[in-house]
Backbone as XML, in Angstrom:
<?xml version="1.0"?>
<chain id="A" units="angstrom">
  <residue number="1" name="UNK">
    <atom name="N" x="59.226" y="36.208" z="9.886"/>
    <atom name="CA" x="58.916" y="34.803" z="9.870"/>
    <atom name="C" x="58.226" y="34.426" z="11.171"/>
  </residue>
  <residue number="2" name="UNK">
    <atom name="N" x="58.629" y="35.023" z="12.254"/>
    <atom name="CA" x="58.027" y="34.748" z="13.543"/>
    <atom name="C" x="56.576" y="35.184" z="13.558"/>
  </residue>
  <residue number="3" name="UNK">
    <atom name="N" x="56.307" y="36.318" z="12.899"/>
    <atom name="CA" x="54.930" y="36.799" z="12.832"/>
    <atom name="C" x="54.049" y="35.812" z="12.061"/>
  </residue>
  <residue number="4" name="UNK">
    <atom name="N" x="54.642" y="35.239" z="11.017"/>
    <atom name="CA" x="53.882" y="34.259" z="10.229"/>
    <atom name="C" x="53.591" y="33.027" z="11.054"/>
  </residue>
  <residue number="5" name="UNK">
    <atom name="N" x="54.547" y="32.557" z="11.840"/>
    <atom name="CA" x="54.355" y="31.392" z="12.709"/>
    <atom name="C" x="53.280" y="31.693" z="13.737"/>
  </residue>
  <residue number="6" name="UNK">
    <atom name="N" x="53.347" y="32.883" z="14.343"/>
    <atom name="CA" x="52.341" y="33.277" z="15.342"/>
    <atom name="C" x="50.969" y="33.338" z="14.683"/>
  </residue>
  <residue number="7" name="UNK">
    <atom name="N" x="50.920" y="33.909" z="13.488"/>
    <atom name="CA" x="49.651" y="34.018" z="12.762"/>
    <atom name="C" x="49.085" y="32.645" z="12.429"/>
  </residue>
  <residue number="8" name="UNK">
    <atom name="N" x="49.954" y="31.724" z="11.948"/>
    <atom name="CA" x="49.529" y="30.350" z="11.625"/>
    <atom name="C" x="49.060" y="29.626" z="12.885"/>
  </residue>
  <residue number="9" name="UNK">
    <atom name="N" x="49.794" y="29.839" z="13.988"/>
    <atom name="CA" x="49.427" y="29.205" z="15.248"/>
    <atom name="C" x="48.086" y="29.735" z="15.737"/>
  </residue>
  <residue number="10" name="UNK">
    <atom name="N" x="47.894" y="31.040" z="15.654"/>
    <atom name="CA" x="46.619" y="31.625" z="16.063"/>
    <atom name="C" x="45.467" y="31.087" z="15.200"/>
  </residue>
  <residue number="11" name="UNK">
    <atom name="N" x="45.727" y="30.937" z="13.916"/>
    <atom name="CA" x="44.701" y="30.399" z="13.021"/>
    <atom name="C" x="44.379" y="28.950" z="13.386"/>
  </residue>
  <residue number="12" name="UNK">
    <atom name="N" x="45.429" y="28.179" z="13.701"/>
    <atom name="CA" x="45.230" y="26.775" z="14.098"/>
    <atom name="C" x="44.446" y="26.696" z="15.393"/>
  </residue>
  <residue number="13" name="UNK">
    <atom name="N" x="44.762" y="27.537" z="16.347"/>
    <atom name="CA" x="44.041" y="27.559" z="17.631"/>
    <atom name="C" x="42.574" y="27.917" z="17.381"/>
  </residue>
  <residue number="14" name="UNK">
    <atom name="N" x="42.328" y="28.889" z="16.516"/>
    <atom name="CA" x="40.953" y="29.280" z="16.194"/>
    <atom name="C" x="40.208" y="28.117" z="15.532"/>
  </residue>
  <residue number="15" name="UNK">
    <atom name="N" x="40.910" y="27.418" z="14.643"/>
    <atom name="CA" x="40.291" y="26.250" z="13.994"/>
    <atom name="C" x="39.950" y="25.165" z="15.015"/>
  </residue>
  <residue number="16" name="UNK">
    <atom name="N" x="40.882" y="24.909" z="15.950"/>
    <atom name="CA" x="40.642" y="23.899" z="16.982"/>
    <atom name="C" x="39.479" y="24.286" z="17.877"/>
  </residue>
  <residue number="17" name="UNK">
    <atom name="N" x="39.399" y="25.583" z="18.227"/>
    <atom name="CA" x="38.274" y="26.040" z="19.052"/>
    <atom name="C" x="36.949" y="25.865" z="18.303"/>
  </residue>
  <residue number="18" name="UNK">
    <atom name="N" x="36.929" y="26.183" z="17.040"/>
    <atom name="CA" x="35.716" y="26.019" z="16.229"/>
    <atom name="C" x="35.337" y="24.542" z="16.125"/>
  </residue>
  <residue number="19" name="UNK">
    <atom name="N" x="36.360" y="23.706" z="15.931"/>
    <atom name="CA" x="36.116" y="22.266" z="15.860"/>
    <atom name="C" x="35.582" y="21.743" z="17.180"/>
  </residue>
  <residue number="20" name="UNK">
    <atom name="N" x="36.174" y="22.189" z="18.302"/>
    <atom name="CA" x="35.694" y="21.784" z="19.622"/>
    <atom name="C" x="34.252" y="22.236" z="19.843"/>
  </residue>
  <residue number="21" name="UNK">
    <atom name="N" x="33.928" y="23.435" z="19.425"/>
    <atom name="CA" x="32.563" y="23.938" z="19.575"/>
    <atom name="C" x="31.597" y="23.082" z="18.752"/>
  </residue>
  <residue number="22" name="UNK">
    <atom name="N" x="32.014" y="22.730" z="17.546"/>
    <atom name="CA" x="31.169" y="21.890" z="16.696"/>
    <atom name="C" x="30.974" y="20.510" z="17.320"/>
  </residue>
  <residue number="23" name="UNK">
    <atom name="N" x="32.048" y="19.945" z="17.885"/>
    <atom name="CA" x="31.943" y="18.633" z="18.541"/>
    <atom name="C" x="31.043" y="18.704" z="19.776"/>
  </residue>
  <residue number="24" name="UNK">
    <atom name="N" x="31.168" y="19.779" z="20.560"/>
    <atom name="CA" x="30.307" y="19.936" z="21.737"/>
    <atom name="C" x="28.842" y="20.020" z="21.328"/>
  </residue>
  <residue number="25" name="UNK">
    <atom name="N" x="28.586" y="20.760" z="20.257"/>
    <atom name="CA" x="27.212" y="20.876" z="19.758"/>
    <atom name="C" x="26.698" y="19.506" z="19.311"/>
  </residue>
  <residue number="26" name="UNK">
    <atom name="N" x="27.529" y="18.777" z="18.597"/>
    <atom name="CA" x="27.129" y="17.447" z="18.131"/>
    <atom name="C" x="26.877" y="16.520" z="19.304"/>
  </residue>
  <residue number="27" name="UNK">
    <atom name="N" x="27.755" y="16.577" z="20.309"/>
    <atom name="CA" x="27.570" y="15.720" z="21.488"/>
    <atom name="C" x="26.323" y="16.097" z="22.268"/>
  </residue>
  <residue number="28" name="UNK">
    <atom name="N" x="26.020" y="17.387" z="22.344"/>
    <atom name="CA" x="24.827" y="17.804" z="23.075"/>
    <atom name="C" x="23.561" y="17.379" z="22.338"/>
  </residue>
  <residue number="29" name="UNK">
    <atom name="N" x="23.665" y="17.216" z="21.007"/>
    <atom name="CA" x="22.518" y="16.752" z="20.230"/>
    <atom name="C" x="22.307" y="15.245" z="20.370"/>
  </residue>
  <residue number="30" name="UNK">
    <atom name="N" x="23.314" y="14.528" z="20.781"/>
    <atom name="CA" x="23.219" y="13.078" z="20.935"/>
    <atom name="C" x="22.380" y="12.745" z="22.161"/>
  </residue>
  <residue number="31" name="UNK">
    <atom name="N" x="21.887" y="11.496" z="22.197"/>
    <atom name="CA" x="21.061" y="11.098" z="23.332"/>
    <atom name="C" x="21.937" y="10.718" z="24.531"/>
  </residue>
  <residue number="32" name="UNK">
    <atom name="N" x="21.335" y="10.814" z="25.700"/>
    <atom name="CA" x="22.057" y="10.472" z="26.927"/>
    <atom name="C" x="22.216" y="8.956" z="27.000"/>
  </residue>
  <residue number="33" name="UNK">
    <atom name="N" x="23.000" y="8.521" z="27.949"/>
    <atom name="CA" x="23.231" y="7.082" z="28.123"/>
    <atom name="C" x="21.927" y="6.368" z="28.470"/>
  </residue>
  <residue number="34" name="UNK">
    <atom name="N" x="21.117" y="6.971" z="29.334"/>
    <atom name="CA" x="19.834" y="6.362" z="29.693"/>
    <atom name="C" x="18.914" y="6.267" z="28.479"/>
  </residue>
  <residue number="35" name="UNK">
    <atom name="N" x="18.908" y="7.349" z="27.682"/>
    <atom name="CA" x="18.096" y="7.326" z="26.466"/>
    <atom name="C" x="18.591" y="6.252" z="25.504"/>
  </residue>
  <residue number="36" name="UNK">
    <atom name="N" x="19.903" y="6.132" z="25.424"/>
    <atom name="CA" x="20.500" y="5.114" z="24.554"/>
    <atom name="C" x="20.110" y="3.716" z="25.033"/>
  </residue>
  <residue number="37" name="UNK">
    <atom name="N" x="20.212" y="3.471" z="26.345"/>
    <atom name="CA" x="19.846" y="2.163" z="26.895"/>
    <atom name="C" x="18.367" y="1.862" z="26.652"/>
  </residue>
  <residue number="38" name="UNK">
    <atom name="N" x="17.505" y="2.868" z="26.830"/>
    <atom name="CA" x="16.073" y="2.680" z="26.578"/>
    <atom name="C" x="15.820" y="2.367" z="25.106"/>
  </residue>
  <residue number="39" name="UNK">
    <atom name="N" x="16.531" y="3.071" z="24.221"/>
    <atom name="CA" x="16.388" y="2.830" z="22.786"/>
    <atom name="C" x="16.813" y="1.410" z="22.433"/>
  </residue>
  <residue number="40" name="UNK">
    <atom name="N" x="17.945" y="0.979" z="22.992"/>
    <atom name="CA" x="18.442" y="-0.372" z="22.722"/>
    <atom name="C" x="17.445" y="-1.412" z="23.230"/>
  </residue>
  <residue number="41" name="UNK">
    <atom name="N" x="16.875" y="-1.185" z="24.412"/>
    <atom name="CA" x="15.886" y="-2.116" z="24.961"/>
    <atom name="C" x="14.652" y="-2.190" z="24.061"/>
  </residue>
  <residue number="42" name="UNK">
    <atom name="N" x="14.174" y="-1.024" z="23.614"/>
    <atom name="CA" x="13.018" y="-1.006" z="22.717"/>
    <atom name="C" x="13.329" y="-1.723" z="21.401"/>
  </residue>
  <residue number="43" name="UNK">
    <atom name="N" x="14.492" y="-1.441" z="20.867"/>
    <atom name="CA" x="14.879" y="-2.067" z="19.599"/>
    <atom name="C" x="15.017" y="-3.577" z="19.768"/>
  </residue>
  <residue number="44" name="UNK">
    <atom name="N" x="15.578" y="-4.012" z="20.901"/>
    <atom name="CA" x="15.721" y="-5.450" z="21.141"/>
    <atom name="C" x="14.358" y="-6.110" z="21.273"/>
  </residue>
  <residue number="45" name="UNK">
    <atom name="N" x="13.451" y="-5.457" z="21.980"/>
    <atom name="CA" x="12.094" y="-5.988" z="22.127"/>
    <atom name="C" x="11.407" y="-6.074" z="20.768"/>
  </residue>
  <residue number="46" name="UNK">
    <atom name="N" x="11.546" y="-5.031" z="19.978"/>
    <atom name="CA" x="10.945" y="-5.019" z="18.648"/>
    <atom name="C" x="11.535" y="-6.123" z="17.782"/>
  </residue>
  <residue number="47" name="UNK">
    <atom name="N" x="12.837" y="-6.327" z="17.884"/>
    <atom name="CA" x="13.506" y="-7.381" z="17.110"/>
    <atom name="C" x="12.991" y="-8.749" z="17.499"/>
  </residue>
  <residue number="48" name="UNK">
    <atom name="N" x="12.830" y="-8.975" z="18.815"/>
    <atom name="CA" x="12.294" y="-10.263" z="19.270"/>
    <atom name="C" x="10.882" y="-10.477" z="18.750"/>
  </residue>
  <residue number="49" name="UNK">
    <atom name="N" x="10.081" y="-9.413" z="18.774"/>
    <atom name="CA" x="8.719" y="-9.512" z="18.247"/>
    <atom name="C" x="8.741" y="-9.849" z="16.759"/>
  </residue>
  <residue number="50" name="UNK">
    <atom name="N" x="9.622" y="-9.178" z="16.021"/>
    <atom name="CA" x="9.722" y="-9.454" z="14.587"/>
    <atom name="C" x="10.181" y="-10.891" z="14.324"/>
  </residue>
  <residue number="51" name="UNK">
    <atom name="N" x="11.143" y="-11.372" z="15.098"/>
    <atom name="CA" x="11.613" y="-12.744" z="14.919"/>
    <atom name="C" x="10.481" y="-13.732" z="15.192"/>
  </residue>
  <residue number="52" name="UNK">
    <atom name="N" x="9.704" y="-13.464" z="16.242"/>
    <atom name="CA" x="8.576" y="-14.330" z="16.579"/>
    <atom name="C" x="7.531" y="-14.314" z="15.460"/>
  </residue>
  <residue number="53" name="UNK">
    <atom name="N" x="7.204" y="-13.120" z="14.970"/>
    <atom name="CA" x="6.218" y="-12.991" z="13.893"/>
    <atom name="C" x="6.727" y="-13.658" z="12.610"/>
  </residue>
  <residue number="54" name="UNK">
    <atom name="N" x="8.016" y="-13.521" z="12.344"/>
    <atom name="CA" x="8.603" y="-14.152" z="11.157"/>
    <atom name="C" x="8.525" y="-15.671" z="11.264"/>
  </residue>
  <residue number="55" name="UNK">
    <atom name="N" x="8.816" y="-16.201" z="12.450"/>
    <atom name="CA" x="8.724" y="-17.653" z="12.653"/>
    <atom name="C" x="7.284" y="-18.129" z="12.448"/>
  </residue>
  <residue number="56" name="UNK">
    <atom name="N" x="6.321" y="-17.378" z="12.988"/>
    <atom name="CA" x="4.915" y="-17.749" z="12.805"/>
    <atom name="C" x="4.528" y="-17.717" z="11.333"/>
  </residue>
  <residue number="57" name="UNK">
    <atom name="N" x="4.987" y="-16.702" z="10.620"/>
    <atom name="CA" x="4.674" y="-16.583" z="9.186"/>
    <atom name="C" x="5.293" y="-17.742" z="8.404"/>
  </residue>
  <residue number="58" name="UNK">
    <atom name="N" x="6.512" y="-18.135" z="8.760"/>
    <atom name="CA" x="7.150" y="-19.276" z="8.075"/>
    <atom name="C" x="6.372" y="-20.562" z="8.320"/>
  </residue>
  <residue number="59" name="UNK">
    <atom name="N" x="5.946" y="-20.771" z="9.565"/>
    <atom name="CA" x="5.160" y="-21.964" z="9.887"/>
    <atom name="C" x="3.858" y="-21.971" z="9.091"/>
  </residue>
  <residue number="60" name="UNK">
    <atom name="N" x="3.211" y="-20.830" z="9.023"/>
    <atom name="CA" x="1.954" y="-20.723" z="8.272"/>
    <atom name="C" x="2.184" y="-20.985" z="6.792"/>
  </residue>
  <residue number="61" name="UNK">
    <atom name="N" x="3.285" y="-20.449" z="6.239"/>
    <atom name="CA" x="3.617" y="-20.703" z="4.834"/>
    <atom name="C" x="3.869" y="-22.190" z="4.601"/>
  </residue>
  <residue number="62" name="UNK">
    <atom name="N" x="4.584" y="-22.837" z="5.513"/>
    <atom name="CA" x="4.836" y="-24.273" z="5.369"/>
    <atom name="C" x="3.528" y="-25.053" z="5.392"/>
  </residue>
  <residue number="63" name="UNK">
    <atom name="N" x="2.628" y="-24.659" z="6.307"/>
    <atom name="CA" x="1.332" y="-25.330" z="6.389"/>
    <atom name="C" x="0.559" y="-25.152" z="5.081"/>
  </residue>
  <residue number="64" name="UNK">
    <atom name="N" x="0.541" y="-23.938" z="4.564"/>
    <atom name="CA" x="-0.158" y="-23.687" z="3.303"/>
    <atom name="C" x="0.486" y="-24.448" z="2.153"/>
  </residue>
  <residue number="65" name="UNK">
    <atom name="N" x="1.814" y="-24.477" z="2.136"/>
    <atom name="CA" x="2.515" y="-25.195" z="1.066"/>
    <atom name="C" x="2.162" y="-26.679" z="1.099"/>
  </residue>
  <residue number="66" name="UNK">
    <atom name="N" x="2.165" y="-27.278" z="2.276"/>
    <atom name="CA" x="1.822" y="-28.697" z="2.390"/>
    <atom name="C" x="0.375" y="-28.949" z="1.958"/>
  </residue>
  <residue number="67" name="UNK">
    <atom name="N" x="-0.533" y="-28.069" z="2.411"/>
    <atom name="CA" x="-1.929" y="-28.236" z="2.032"/>
    <atom name="C" x="-2.094" y="-28.062" z="0.529"/>
  </residue>
  <residue number="68" name="UNK">
    <atom name="N" x="-1.388" y="-27.094" z="-0.050"/>
    <atom name="CA" x="-1.466" y="-26.862" z="-1.479"/>
    <atom name="C" x="-0.963" y="-28.080" z="-2.239"/>
  </residue>
  <residue number="69" name="UNK">
    <atom name="N" x="0.150" y="-28.659" z="-1.791"/>
    <atom name="CA" x="0.686" y="-29.848" z="-2.457"/>
    <atom name="C" x="-0.312" y="-31.002" z="-2.397"/>
  </residue>
  <residue number="70" name="UNK">
    <atom name="N" x="-0.976" y="-31.175" z="-1.238"/>
    <atom name="CA" x="-1.993" y="-32.224" z="-1.124"/>
    <atom name="C" x="-3.156" y="-31.937" z="-2.073"/>
  </residue>
  <residue number="71" name="UNK">
    <atom name="N" x="-3.583" y="-30.675" z="-2.107"/>
    <atom name="CA" x="-4.703" y="-30.315" z="-2.969"/>
    <atom name="C" x="-4.355" y="-30.523" z="-4.443"/>
  </residue>
  <residue number="72" name="UNK">
    <atom name="N" x="-3.154" y="-30.146" z="-4.834"/>
    <atom name="CA" x="-2.729" y="-30.336" z="-6.222"/>
    <atom name="C" x="-2.701" y="-31.820" z="-6.562"/>
  </residue>
  <residue number="73" name="UNK">
    <atom name="N" x="-2.187" y="-32.623" z="-5.653"/>
    <atom name="CA" x="-2.144" y="-34.063" z="-5.861"/>
    <atom name="C" x="-3.557" y="-34.621" z="-6.023"/>
  </residue>
  <residue number="74" name="UNK">
    <atom name="N" x="-4.470" y="-34.156" z="-5.164"/>
    <atom name="CA" x="-5.857" y="-34.613" z="-5.234"/>
    <atom name="C" x="-6.496" y="-34.193" z="-6.552"/>
  </residue>
  <residue number="75" name="UNK">
    <atom name="N" x="-6.225" y="-32.986" z="-7.006"/>
    <atom name="CA" x="-6.782" y="-32.505" z="-8.276"/>
    <atom name="C" x="-6.236" y="-33.335" z="-9.441"/>
  </residue>
  <residue number="76" name="UNK">
    <atom name="N" x="-4.964" y="-33.663" z="-9.403"/>
    <atom name="CA" x="-4.390" y="-34.499" z="-10.464"/>
    <atom name="C" x="-5.057" y="-35.870" z="-10.491"/>
  </residue>
  <residue number="77" name="UNK">
    <atom name="N" x="-5.295" y="-36.447" z="-9.331"/>
    <atom name="CA" x="-5.981" y="-37.744" z="-9.268"/>
    <atom name="C" x="-7.401" y="-37.629" z="-9.809"/>
  </residue>
  <residue number="78" name="UNK">
    <atom name="N" x="-8.096" y="-36.549" z="-9.452"/>
    <atom name="CA" x="-9.459" y="-36.335" z="-9.959"/>
    <atom name="C" x="-9.452" y="-36.192" z="-11.480"/>
  </residue>
  <residue number="79" name="UNK">
    <atom name="N" x="-8.453" y="-35.487" z="-12.007"/>
    <atom name="CA" x="-8.353" y="-35.329" z="-13.462"/>
    <atom name="C" x="-8.153" y="-36.688" z="-14.127"/>
  </residue>
  <residue number="80" name="UNK">
    <atom name="N" x="-7.297" y="-37.519" z="-13.546"/>
    <atom name="CA" x="-7.076" y="-38.865" z="-14.106"/>
    <atom name="C" x="-8.374" y="-39.671" z="-14.079"/>
  </residue>
  <residue number="81" name="UNK">
    <atom name="N" x="-9.110" y="-39.588" z="-12.959"/>
    <atom name="CA" x="-10.372" y="-40.322" z="-12.846"/>
    <atom name="C" x="-11.381" y="-39.849" z="-13.888"/>
  </residue>
  <residue number="82" name="UNK">
    <atom name="N" x="-11.493" y="-38.533" z="-14.062"/>
    <atom name="CA" x="-12.440" y="-37.983" z="-15.036"/>
    <atom name="C" x="-12.040" y="-38.378" z="-16.459"/>
  </residue>
  <residue number="83" name="UNK">
    <atom name="N" x="-10.759" y="-38.328" z="-16.747"/>
    <atom name="CA" x="-10.313" y="-38.736" z="-18.093"/>
    <atom name="C" x="-10.636" y="-40.208" z="-18.344"/>
  </residue>
  <residue number="84" name="UNK">
    <atom name="N" x="-10.387" y="-41.023" z="-17.340"/>
    <atom name="CA" x="-10.684" y="-42.445" z="-17.467"/>
    <atom name="C" x="-12.180" y="-42.660" z="-17.693"/>
  </residue>
  <residue number="85" name="UNK">
    <atom name="N" x="-13.005" y="-41.947" z="-16.915"/>
    <atom name="CA" x="-14.449" y="-42.068" z="-17.059"/>
    <atom name="C" x="-14.880" y="-41.603" z="-18.455"/>
  </residue>
  <residue number="86" name="UNK">
    <atom name="N" x="-14.322" y="-40.504" z="-18.940"/>
    <atom name="CA" x="-14.649" y="-40.011" z="-20.286"/>
    <atom name="C" x="-14.245" y="-41.024" z="-21.353"/>
  </residue>
  <residue number="87" name="UNK">
    <atom name="N" x="-13.059" y="-41.605" z="-21.190"/>
    <atom name="CA" x="-12.610" y="-42.616" z="-22.151"/>
    <atom name="C" x="-13.567" y="-43.813" z="-22.177"/>
  </residue>
  <residue number="88" name="UNK">
    <atom name="N" x="-14.014" y="-44.263" z="-21.007"/>
    <atom name="CA" x="-14.963" y="-45.389" z="-20.931"/>
    <atom name="C" x="-16.283" y="-45.027" z="-21.614"/>
  </residue>
  <residue number="89" name="UNK">
    <atom name="N" x="-16.762" y="-43.809" z="-21.354"/>
    <atom name="CA" x="-18.040" y="-43.392" z="-21.961"/>
    <atom name="C" x="-17.912" y="-43.264" z="-23.474"/>
  </residue>
  <residue number="90" name="UNK">
    <atom name="N" x="-16.778" y="-42.732" z="-23.940"/>
    <atom name="CA" x="-16.568" y="-42.625" z="-25.386"/>
    <atom name="C" x="-16.545" y="-44.015" z="-26.011"/>
  </residue>
  <residue number="91" name="UNK">
    <atom name="N" x="-15.874" y="-44.944" z="-25.369"/>
    <atom name="CA" x="-15.839" y="-46.323" z="-25.881"/>
    <atom name="C" x="-17.242" y="-46.921" z="-25.902"/>
  </residue>
  <residue number="92" name="UNK">
    <atom name="N" x="-18.022" y="-46.632" z="-24.846"/>
    <atom name="CA" x="-19.395" y="-47.154" z="-24.782"/>
    <atom name="C" x="-20.238" y="-46.577" z="-25.912"/>
  </residue>
  <residue number="93" name="UNK">
    <atom name="N" x="-20.135" y="-45.265" z="-26.132"/>
    <atom name="CA" x="-20.897" y="-44.638" z="-27.220"/>
    <atom name="C" x="-20.435" y="-45.175" z="-28.568"/>
  </residue>
  <residue number="94" name="UNK">
    <atom name="N" x="-19.133" y="-45.328" z="-28.743"/>
    <atom name="CA" x="-18.609" y="-45.880" z="-30.006"/>
    <atom name="C" x="-19.144" y="-47.293" z="-30.236"/>
  </residue>
  <residue number="95" name="UNK">
    <atom name="N" x="-19.209" y="-48.094" z="-29.167"/>
    <atom name="CA" x="-19.739" y="-49.465" z="-29.300"/>
    <atom name="C" x="-21.215" y="-49.439" z="-29.677"/>
  </residue>
  <residue number="96" name="UNK">
    <atom name="N" x="-21.989" y="-48.539" z="-29.084"/>
    <atom name="CA" x="-23.414" y="-48.444" z="-29.417"/>
    <atom name="C" x="-23.602" y="-47.990" z="-30.862"/>
  </residue>
  <residue number="97" name="UNK">
    <atom name="N" x="-22.763" y="-47.030" z="-31.291"/>
    <atom name="CA" x="-22.838" y="-46.571" z="-32.681"/>
    <atom name="C" x="-22.490" y="-47.716" z="-33.620"/>
  </residue>
  <residue number="98" name="UNK">
    <atom name="N" x="-21.458" y="-48.467" z="-33.300"/>
    <atom name="CA" x="-21.050" y="-49.597" z="-34.148"/>
    <atom name="C" x="-22.170" y="-50.632" z="-34.211"/>
  </residue>
  <residue number="99" name="UNK">
    <atom name="N" x="-22.820" y="-50.919" z="-33.082"/>
    <atom name="CA" x="-23.930" y="-51.882" z="-33.054"/>
    <atom name="C" x="-25.085" y="-51.367" z="-33.903"/>
  </residue>
  <residue number="100" name="UNK">
    <atom name="N" x="-25.384" y="-50.091" z="-33.758"/>
    <atom name="CA" x="-26.470" y="-49.486" z="-34.531"/>
    <atom name="C" x="-26.159" y="-49.528" z="-36.019"/>
  </residue>
  <residue number="101" name="UNK">
    <atom name="N" x="-24.909" y="-49.194" z="-36.385"/>
    <atom name="CA" x="-24.527" y="-49.234" z="-37.792"/>
    <atom name="C" x="-24.559" y="-50.656" z="-38.337"/>
  </residue>
  <residue number="102" name="UNK">
    <atom name="N" x="-24.186" y="-51.632" z="-37.487"/>
    <atom name="CA" x="-24.190" y="-53.033" z="-37.932"/>
    <atom name="C" x="-25.611" y="-53.504" z="-38.210"/>
  </residue>
  <residue number="103" name="UNK">
    <atom name="N" x="-26.562" y="-53.027" z="-37.429"/>
    <atom name="CA" x="-27.953" y="-53.460" z="-37.636"/>
    <atom name="C" x="-28.699" y="-52.532" z="-38.586"/>
  </residue>
  <residue number="104" name="UNK">
    <atom name="N" x="-28.034" y="-51.514" z="-39.080"/>
    <atom name="CA" x="-28.681" y="-50.533" z="-39.957"/>
    <atom name="C" x="-29.199" y="-51.179" z="-41.235"/>
  </residue>
  <residue number="105" name="UNK">
    <atom name="N" x="-28.425" y="-52.074" z="-41.819"/>
    <atom name="CA" x="-28.851" y="-52.708" z="-43.074"/>
    <atom name="C" x="-30.094" y="-53.569" z="-42.855"/>
  </residue>
  <residue number="106" name="UNK">
    <atom name="N" x="-30.243" y="-54.126" z="-41.659"/>
    <atom name="CA" x="-31.436" y="-54.922" z="-41.379"/>
    <atom name="C" x="-32.681" y="-54.041" z="-41.364"/>
  </residue>
  <residue number="107" name="UNK">
    <atom name="N" x="-32.573" y="-52.857" z="-40.786"/>
    <atom name="CA" x="-33.704" y="-51.935" z="-40.761"/>
    <atom name="C" x="-34.059" y="-51.478" z="-42.174"/>
  </residue>
  <residue number="108" name="UNK">
    <atom name="N" x="-33.024" y="-51.193" z="-42.975"/>
    <atom name="CA" x="-33.268" y="-50.793" z="-44.360"/>
    <atom name="C" x="-34.003" y="-51.909" z="-45.102"/>
  </residue>
  <residue number="109" name="UNK">
    <atom name="N" x="-33.558" y="-53.164" z="-44.881"/>
    <atom name="CA" x="-34.216" y="-54.305" z="-45.535"/>
    <atom name="C" x="-35.671" y="-54.433" z="-45.064"/>
  </residue>
  <residue number="110" name="UNK">
    <atom name="N" x="-35.904" y="-54.196" z="-43.758"/>
    <atom name="CA" x="-37.262" y="-54.324" z="-43.225"/>
    <atom name="C" x="-38.164" y="-53.240" z="-43.794"/>
  </residue>
  <residue number="111" name="UNK">
    <atom name="N" x="-37.659" y="-52.029" z="-43.951"/>
    <atom name="CA" x="-38.465" y="-50.922" z="-44.515"/>
    <atom name="C" x="-38.749" y="-51.204" z="-45.987"/>
  </residue>
  <residue number="112" name="UNK">
    <atom name="N" x="-37.764" y="-51.678" z="-46.699"/>
    <atom name="CA" x="-37.985" y="-51.989" z="-48.128"/>
    <atom name="C" x="-39.010" y="-53.118" z="-48.276"/>
  </residue>
  <residue number="113" name="UNK">
    <atom name="N" x="-38.960" y="-54.109" z="-47.384"/>
    <atom name="CA" x="-39.924" y="-55.202" z="-47.443"/>
    <atom name="C" x="-41.332" y="-54.701" z="-47.181"/>
  </residue>
  <residue number="114" name="UNK">
    <atom name="N" x="-41.475" y="-53.756" z="-46.278"/>
    <atom name="CA" x="-42.790" y="-53.217" z="-45.993"/>
    <atom name="C" x="-43.318" y="-52.409" z="-47.150"/>
  </residue>
  <residue number="115" name="UNK">
    <atom name="N" x="-42.412" y="-51.696" z="-47.832"/>
    <atom name="CA" x="-42.842" y="-50.868" z="-48.938"/>
    <atom name="C" x="-43.216" y="-51.686" z="-50.177"/>
  </residue>
  <residue number="116" name="UNK">
    <atom name="N" x="-42.746" y="-52.880" z="-50.306"/>
    <atom name="CA" x="-43.031" y="-53.708" z="-51.488"/>
    <atom name="C" x="-44.256" y="-54.492" z="-51.337"/>
  </residue>
</chain>
């Protein structure tokens, strides 16, 4: 039983040494504190730039949205004006047609009188 305990202990020690070696390798692959600080500074600078660019893009979108709303409003007003103008012209043409039709019988009478 003692041999088994010694064997298990030796196996555990070997496992711990392997784990320590793996951790040392992982730590050596990591960046140094100075590299980490430089990375954080770069990332912070990039973030500030992105926030600034995002704010500018939002302002530009708001400006475009306001201009678009004004343009749409203006187009709707123009459509109303054109419809009104078309309605007036249609009424004018209808009135001229009605006047022409009302005097049509007089022309027919005048042509018949000339032919007789």
